[in-house]
Coordinates of N, CA and C in Angstrom, one line a residue:
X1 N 0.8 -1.2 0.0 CA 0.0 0.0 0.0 C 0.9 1.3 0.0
X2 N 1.9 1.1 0.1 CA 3.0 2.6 0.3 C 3.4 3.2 1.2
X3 N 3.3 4.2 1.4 CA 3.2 5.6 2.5 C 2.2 6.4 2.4
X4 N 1.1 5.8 3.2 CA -0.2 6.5 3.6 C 0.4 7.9 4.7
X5 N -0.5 8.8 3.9 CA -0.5 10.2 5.2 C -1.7 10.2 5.7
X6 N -1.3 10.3 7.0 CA -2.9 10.2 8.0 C -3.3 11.9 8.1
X7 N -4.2 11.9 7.6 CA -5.0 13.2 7.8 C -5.9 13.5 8.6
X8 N -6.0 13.4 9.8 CA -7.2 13.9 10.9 C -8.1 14.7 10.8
X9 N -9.1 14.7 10.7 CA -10.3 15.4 10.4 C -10.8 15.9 11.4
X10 N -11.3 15.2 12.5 CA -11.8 15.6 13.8 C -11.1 14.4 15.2
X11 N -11.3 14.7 15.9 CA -11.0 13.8 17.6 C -11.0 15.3 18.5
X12 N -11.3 14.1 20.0 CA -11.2 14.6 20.9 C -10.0 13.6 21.7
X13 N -9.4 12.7 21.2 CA -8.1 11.5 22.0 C -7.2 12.6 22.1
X14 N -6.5 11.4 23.6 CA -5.1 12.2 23.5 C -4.6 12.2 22.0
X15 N -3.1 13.0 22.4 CA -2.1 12.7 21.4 C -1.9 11.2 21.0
X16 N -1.1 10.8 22.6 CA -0.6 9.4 22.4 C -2.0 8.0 21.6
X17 N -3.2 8.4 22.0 CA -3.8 7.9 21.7 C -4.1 7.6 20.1
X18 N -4.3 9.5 19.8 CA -4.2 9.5 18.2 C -3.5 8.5 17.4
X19 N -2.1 8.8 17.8 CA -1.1 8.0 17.0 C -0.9 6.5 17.0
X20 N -1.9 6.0 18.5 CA -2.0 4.5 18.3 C -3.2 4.1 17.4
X21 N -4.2 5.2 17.2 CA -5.0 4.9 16.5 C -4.3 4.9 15.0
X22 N -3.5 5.6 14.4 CA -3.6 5.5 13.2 C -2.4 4.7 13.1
X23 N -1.5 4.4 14.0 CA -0.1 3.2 13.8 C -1.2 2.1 13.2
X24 N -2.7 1.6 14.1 CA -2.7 0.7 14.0 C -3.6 0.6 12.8
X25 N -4.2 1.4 12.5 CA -5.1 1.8 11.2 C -4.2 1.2 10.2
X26 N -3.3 1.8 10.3 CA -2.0 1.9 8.8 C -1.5 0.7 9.0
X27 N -1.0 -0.3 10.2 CA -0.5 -1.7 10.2 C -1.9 -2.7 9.6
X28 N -2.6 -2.6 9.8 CA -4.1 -3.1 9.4 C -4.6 -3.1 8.1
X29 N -4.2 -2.0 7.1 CA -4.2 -1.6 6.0 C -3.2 -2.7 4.8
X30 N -2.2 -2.1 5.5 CA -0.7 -3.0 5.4 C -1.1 -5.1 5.2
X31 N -1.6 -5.5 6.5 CA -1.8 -6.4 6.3 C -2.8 -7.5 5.8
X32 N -3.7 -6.1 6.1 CA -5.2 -6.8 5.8 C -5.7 -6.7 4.4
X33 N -6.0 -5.0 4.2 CA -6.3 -4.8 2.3 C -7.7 -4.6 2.7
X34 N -8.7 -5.5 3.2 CA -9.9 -5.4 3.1 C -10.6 -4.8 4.4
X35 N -11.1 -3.6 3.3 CA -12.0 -2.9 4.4 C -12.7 -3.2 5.8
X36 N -13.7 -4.4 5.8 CA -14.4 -5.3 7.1 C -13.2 -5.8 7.6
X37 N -12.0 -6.5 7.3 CA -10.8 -7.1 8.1 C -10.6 -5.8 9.2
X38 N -10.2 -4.7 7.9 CA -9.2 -3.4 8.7 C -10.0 -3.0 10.2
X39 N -11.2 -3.0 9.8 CA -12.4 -2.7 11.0 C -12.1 -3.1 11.9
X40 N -12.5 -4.8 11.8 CA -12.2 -5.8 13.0 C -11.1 -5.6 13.5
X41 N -10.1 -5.4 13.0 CA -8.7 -5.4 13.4 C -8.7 -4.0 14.3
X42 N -9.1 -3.4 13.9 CA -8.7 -1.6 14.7 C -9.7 -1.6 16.0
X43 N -11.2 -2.5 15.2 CA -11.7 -2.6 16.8 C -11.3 -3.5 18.2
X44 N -10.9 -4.8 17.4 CA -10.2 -5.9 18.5 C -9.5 -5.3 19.0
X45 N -7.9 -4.6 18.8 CA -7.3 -3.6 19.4 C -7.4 -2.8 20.2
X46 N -8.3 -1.9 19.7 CA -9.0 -0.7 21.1 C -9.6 -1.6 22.1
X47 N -10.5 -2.3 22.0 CA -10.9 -2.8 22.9 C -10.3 -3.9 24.1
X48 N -9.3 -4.4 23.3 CA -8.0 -5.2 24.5 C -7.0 -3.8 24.8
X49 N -6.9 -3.3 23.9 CA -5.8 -2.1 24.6 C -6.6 -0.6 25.7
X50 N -7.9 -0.5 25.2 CA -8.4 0.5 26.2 C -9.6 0.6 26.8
X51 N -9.8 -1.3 26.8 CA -11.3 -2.0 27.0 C -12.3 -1.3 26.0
X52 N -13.5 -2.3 26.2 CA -14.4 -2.4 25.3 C -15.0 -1.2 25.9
X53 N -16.2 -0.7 25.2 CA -16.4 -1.1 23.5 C -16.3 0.2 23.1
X54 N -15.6 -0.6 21.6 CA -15.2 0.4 20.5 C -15.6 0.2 19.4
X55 N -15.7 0.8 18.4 CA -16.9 0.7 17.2 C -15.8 1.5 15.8
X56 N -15.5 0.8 14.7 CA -14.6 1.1 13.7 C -15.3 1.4 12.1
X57 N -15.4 1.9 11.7 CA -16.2 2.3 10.2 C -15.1 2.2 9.4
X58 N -15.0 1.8 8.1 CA -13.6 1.8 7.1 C -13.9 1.7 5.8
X59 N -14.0 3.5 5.0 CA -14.5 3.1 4.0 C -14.0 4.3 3.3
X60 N -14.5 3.8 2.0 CA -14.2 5.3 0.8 C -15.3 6.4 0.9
X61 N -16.8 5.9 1.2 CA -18.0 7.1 0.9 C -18.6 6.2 2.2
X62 N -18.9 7.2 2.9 CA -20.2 7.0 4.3 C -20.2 8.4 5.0
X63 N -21.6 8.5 5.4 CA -21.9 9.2 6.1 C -21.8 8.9 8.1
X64 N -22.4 9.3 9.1 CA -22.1 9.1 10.3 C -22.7 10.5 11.5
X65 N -23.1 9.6 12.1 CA -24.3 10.6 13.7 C -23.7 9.8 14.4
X66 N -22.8 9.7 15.4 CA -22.5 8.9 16.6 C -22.8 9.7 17.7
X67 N -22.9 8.7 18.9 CA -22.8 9.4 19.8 C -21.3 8.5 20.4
X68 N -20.6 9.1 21.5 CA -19.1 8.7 21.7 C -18.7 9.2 23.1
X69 N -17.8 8.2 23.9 CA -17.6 8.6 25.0 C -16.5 10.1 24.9
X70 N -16.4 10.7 25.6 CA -15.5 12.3 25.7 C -14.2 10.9 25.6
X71 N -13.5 11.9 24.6 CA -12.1 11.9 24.8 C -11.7 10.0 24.3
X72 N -12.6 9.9 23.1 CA -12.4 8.7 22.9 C -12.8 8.6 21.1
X73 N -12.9 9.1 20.4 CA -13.4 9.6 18.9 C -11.9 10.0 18.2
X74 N -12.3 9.8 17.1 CA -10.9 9.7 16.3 C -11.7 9.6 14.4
X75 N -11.4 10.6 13.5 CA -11.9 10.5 12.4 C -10.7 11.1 11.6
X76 N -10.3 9.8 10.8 CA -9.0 10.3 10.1 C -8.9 9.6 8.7
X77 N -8.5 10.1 7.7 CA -8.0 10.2 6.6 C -7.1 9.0 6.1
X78 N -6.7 8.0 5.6 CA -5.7 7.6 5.2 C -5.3 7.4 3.3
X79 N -4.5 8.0 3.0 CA -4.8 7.9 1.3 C -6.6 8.1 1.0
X80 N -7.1 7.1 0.7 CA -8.7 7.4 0.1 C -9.1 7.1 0.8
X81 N -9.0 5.7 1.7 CA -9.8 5.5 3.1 C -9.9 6.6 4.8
X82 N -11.2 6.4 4.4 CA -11.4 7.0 6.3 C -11.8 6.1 7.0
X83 N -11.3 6.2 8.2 CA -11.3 5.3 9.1 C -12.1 6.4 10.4
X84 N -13.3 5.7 10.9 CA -14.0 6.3 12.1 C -13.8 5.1 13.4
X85 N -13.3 5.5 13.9 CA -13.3 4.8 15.7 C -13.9 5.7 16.8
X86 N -14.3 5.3 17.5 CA -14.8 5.8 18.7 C -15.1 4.5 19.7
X87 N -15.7 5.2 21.1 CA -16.0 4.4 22.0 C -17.4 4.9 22.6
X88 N -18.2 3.9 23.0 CA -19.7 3.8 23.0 C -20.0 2.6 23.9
X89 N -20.3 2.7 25.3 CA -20.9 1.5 25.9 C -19.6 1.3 26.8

């Protein structure tokens, strides 16, 4: 897949958090290719790394109303794909 530039659109995460979100976005990409994998994969992660539950969207064209816990939302850019994470529940 190359050198994806992560472009952040919106969040309320820490820093450190941001960057784990999109390390693992981009390692996911890398190994997966498919959209539903990359999802599963970015959600399994948050959820063993910052407990459940987390909720991942991964796509070229969608729209989105969440509601999300503070300080846990993340909507970022990678090449064509956006990737939506948050936490909910």
């Amino acid at each position: 897949m190359g050198e994806q530039k992560a472009v952040i659109k919106d969040t309320d995460m820490a820093e450190e958090m941001q960057q784990q979100a999109v390390q693992c976005a981009l390692r996911s990409l890398e190994e997966r290719g498919v959209e539903f994998d990359v999802a599963a994969r970015i959600k399994r992660e948050f959820d063993r790394k910052y407990s459940p539950t987390w909720h991942c969207v991964v796509g070229r064209d969608f729209s989105s109303c969440v509601t999300h816990e503070t300080n846990h939302f993340i909507f970022v850019y990678l090449g064509h794909l956006a990737v939506l994470l948050f936490k909910c529940g």
